[in-house]
JSON list of C-alpha atoms in Angstrom, two decimals:
[
{"chain": "A", "resi": 10, "resn": "MET", "atom": "CA", "xyz": [7.81, 5.47, -12.57]},
{"chain": "A", "resi": 11, "resn": "ASN", "atom": "CA", "xyz": [7.06, 9.21, -12.77]},
{"chain": "A", "resi": 12, "resn": "ASP", "atom": "CA", "xyz": [5.22, 11.44, -11.35]},
{"chain": "A", "resi": 13, "resn": "GLN", "atom": "CA", "xyz": [2.29, 10.89, -14.37]},
{"chain": "A", "resi": 14, "resn": "ASP", "atom": "CA", "xyz": [2.02, 6.89, -14.30]},
{"chain": "A", "resi": 15, "resn": "LEU", "atom": "CA", "xyz": [2.25, 7.30, -9.95]},
{"chain": "A", "resi": 16, "resn": "ASP", "atom": "CA", "xyz": [-0.86, 9.26, -10.54]},
{"chain": "A", "resi": 17, "resn": "LEU", "atom": "CA", "xyz": [-2.43, 6.53, -12.90]},
{"chain": "A", "resi": 18, "resn": "ALA", "atom": "CA", "xyz": [-1.20, 3.39, -11.19]},
{"chain": "A", "resi": 19, "resn": "TYR", "atom": "CA", "xyz": [-2.83, 5.76, -7.82]},
{"chain": "A", "resi": 20, "resn": "THR", "atom": "CA", "xyz": [-6.35, 5.79, -9.78]},
{"chain": "A", "resi": 21, "resn": "ALA", "atom": "CA", "xyz": [-6.43, 2.51, -11.19]},
{"chain": "A", "resi": 22, "resn": "VAL", "atom": "CA", "xyz": [-6.59, 1.11, -6.93]},
{"chain": "A", "resi": 23, "resn": "CYS", "atom": "CA", "xyz": [-8.70, 4.14, -5.89]},
{"chain": "A", "resi": 24, "resn": "LYS", "atom": "CA", "xyz": [-10.70, 3.03, -8.69]},
{"chain": "A", "resi": 25, "resn": "ALA", "atom": "CA", "xyz": [-10.48, -0.48, -8.64]},
{"chain": "A", "resi": 26, "resn": "LEU", "atom": "CA", "xyz": [-11.33, -0.58, -4.51]},
{"chain": "A", "resi": 27, "resn": "GLY", "atom": "CA", "xyz": [-14.51, 1.92, -4.88]},
{"chain": "A", "resi": 28, "resn": "GLU", "atom": "CA", "xyz": [-15.93, -1.49, -7.27]},
{"chain": "A", "resi": 29, "resn": "VAL", "atom": "CA", "xyz": [-14.15, -3.98, -4.71]},
{"chain": "A", "resi": 30, "resn": "GLY", "atom": "CA", "xyz": [-16.05, -2.21, -2.27]},
{"chain": "A", "resi": 31, "resn": "GLN", "atom": "CA", "xyz": [-15.23, -1.70, 2.60]},
{"chain": "A", "resi": 32, "resn": "PRO", "atom": "CA", "xyz": [-16.21, -5.37, 2.86]},
{"chain": "A", "resi": 33, "resn": "GLN", "atom": "CA", "xyz": [-13.57, -6.48, 0.50]},
{"chain": "A", "resi": 34, "resn": "ALA", "atom": "CA", "xyz": [-10.85, -3.50, -0.06]},
{"chain": "A", "resi": 35, "resn": "GLU", "atom": "CA", "xyz": [-8.49, -5.82, 2.82]},
{"chain": "A", "resi": 36, "resn": "ARG", "atom": "CA", "xyz": [-8.51, -8.89, 0.77]},
{"chain": "A", "resi": 37, "resn": "PHE", "atom": "CA", "xyz": [-7.77, -6.73, -2.39]},
{"chain": "A", "resi": 38, "resn": "LEU", "atom": "CA", "xyz": [-4.96, -4.96, -0.73]},
{"chain": "A", "resi": 39, "resn": "ALA", "atom": "CA", "xyz": [-3.36, -7.93, 0.25]},
{"chain": "A", "resi": 40, "resn": "MET", "atom": "CA", "xyz": [-3.60, -9.66, -2.88]},
{"chain": "A", "resi": 41, "resn": "LEU", "atom": "CA", "xyz": [-2.47, -6.62, -5.01]},
{"chain": "A", "resi": 42, "resn": "CYS", "atom": "CA", "xyz": [0.33, -6.33, -2.67]},
{"chain": "A", "resi": 43, "resn": "MET", "atom": "CA", "xyz": [1.30, -10.16, -2.98]},
{"chain": "A", "resi": 44, "resn": "ALA", "atom": "CA", "xyz": [0.80, -9.68, -6.85]},
{"chain": "A", "resi": 45, "resn": "LEU", "atom": "CA", "xyz": [3.69, -6.69, -6.51]},
{"chain": "A", "resi": 46, "resn": "LEU", "atom": "CA", "xyz": [5.96, -8.34, -4.21]},
{"chain": "A", "resi": 47, "resn": "VAL", "atom": "CA", "xyz": [6.25, -11.69, -6.67]},
{"chain": "A", "resi": 48, "resn": "ARG", "atom": "CA", "xyz": [7.86, -9.25, -9.11]},
{"chain": "A", "resi": 49, "resn": "CYS", "atom": "CA", "xyz": [10.51, -8.59, -6.25]},
{"chain": "A", "resi": 50, "resn": "GLU", "atom": "CA", "xyz": [14.09, -10.74, -6.36]},
{"chain": "A", "resi": 51, "resn": "ARG", "atom": "CA", "xyz": [14.73, -10.49, -3.03]},
{"chain": "A", "resi": 52, "resn": "ALA", "atom": "CA", "xyz": [12.93, -9.30, 0.73]},
{"chain": "A", "resi": 53, "resn": "GLU", "atom": "CA", "xyz": [15.53, -7.25, 0.74]},
{"chain": "A", "resi": 54, "resn": "ASP", "atom": "CA", "xyz": [14.44, -5.50, -1.71]},
{"chain": "A", "resi": 55, "resn": "VAL", "atom": "CA", "xyz": [10.77, -5.01, -0.09]},
{"chain": "A", "resi": 56, "resn": "LEU", "atom": "CA", "xyz": [11.59, -5.71, 3.82]},
{"chain": "A", "resi": 57, "resn": "PRO", "atom": "CA", "xyz": [12.73, -1.46, 3.77]},
{"chain": "A", "resi": 58, "resn": "VAL", "atom": "CA", "xyz": [9.58, -0.66, 2.63]},
{"chain": "A", "resi": 59, "resn": "ILE", "atom": "CA", "xyz": [7.16, -2.08, 4.51]},
{"chain": "A", "resi": 60, "resn": "GLU", "atom": "CA", "xyz": [9.19, -1.03, 7.26]},
{"chain": "A", "resi": 61, "resn": "SER", "atom": "CA", "xyz": [8.64, 2.82, 6.85]},
{"chain": "A", "resi": 62, "resn": "VAL", "atom": "CA", "xyz": [4.87, 2.11, 5.95]},
{"chain": "A", "resi": 63, "resn": "ARG", "atom": "CA", "xyz": [4.36, 0.43, 9.32]},
{"chain": "A", "resi": 64, "resn": "ARG", "atom": "CA", "xyz": [6.29, 3.06, 11.19]},
{"chain": "A", "resi": 65, "resn": "ARG", "atom": "CA", "xyz": [3.46, 5.20, 9.28]},
{"chain": "A", "resi": 66, "resn": "CYS", "atom": "CA", "xyz": [0.31, 3.70, 9.96]},
{"chain": "A", "resi": 67, "resn": "ARG", "atom": "CA", "xyz": [1.24, 3.16, 13.67]},
{"chain": "A", "resi": 68, "resn": "ASP", "atom": "CA", "xyz": [2.34, 6.73, 13.93]},
{"chain": "A", "resi": 69, "resn": "ASP", "atom": "CA", "xyz": [-1.33, 8.57, 12.28]},
{"chain": "A", "resi": 70, "resn": "GLY", "atom": "CA", "xyz": [-3.15, 5.77, 14.33]},
{"chain": "A", "resi": 71, "resn": "ASP", "atom": "CA", "xyz": [-1.48, 6.73, 17.28]},
{"chain": "A", "resi": 72, "resn": "GLU", "atom": "CA", "xyz": [-2.22, 11.02, 16.13]},
{"chain": "A", "resi": 73, "resn": "ALA", "atom": "CA", "xyz": [-5.86, 10.14, 15.34]},
{"chain": "A", "resi": 74, "resn": "ALA", "atom": "CA", "xyz": [-5.81, 8.72, 19.59]},
{"chain": "A", "resi": 75, "resn": "ALA", "atom": "CA", "xyz": [-4.43, 11.34, 20.69]},
{"chain": "A", "resi": 76, "resn": "GLN", "atom": "CA", "xyz": [-7.00, 14.09, 18.88]},
{"chain": "A", "resi": 77, "resn": "PRO", "atom": "CA", "xyz": [-10.20, 14.99, 21.29]}
]
């Protein structure tokens, strides 16, 4: 995907999240992830991405907790 495609897709996800609302946001994201994962041929293609996102979320949470 080029930058324009990424922006279009990101905007669509943000709009959809706004429409489903906070109570359904986690479910929406989980369903979206699963729908995208089934398009990948091998777990080896996605496991590094999962680890990278997990680490980033963990590190961002640690930074937020350290701030007064």
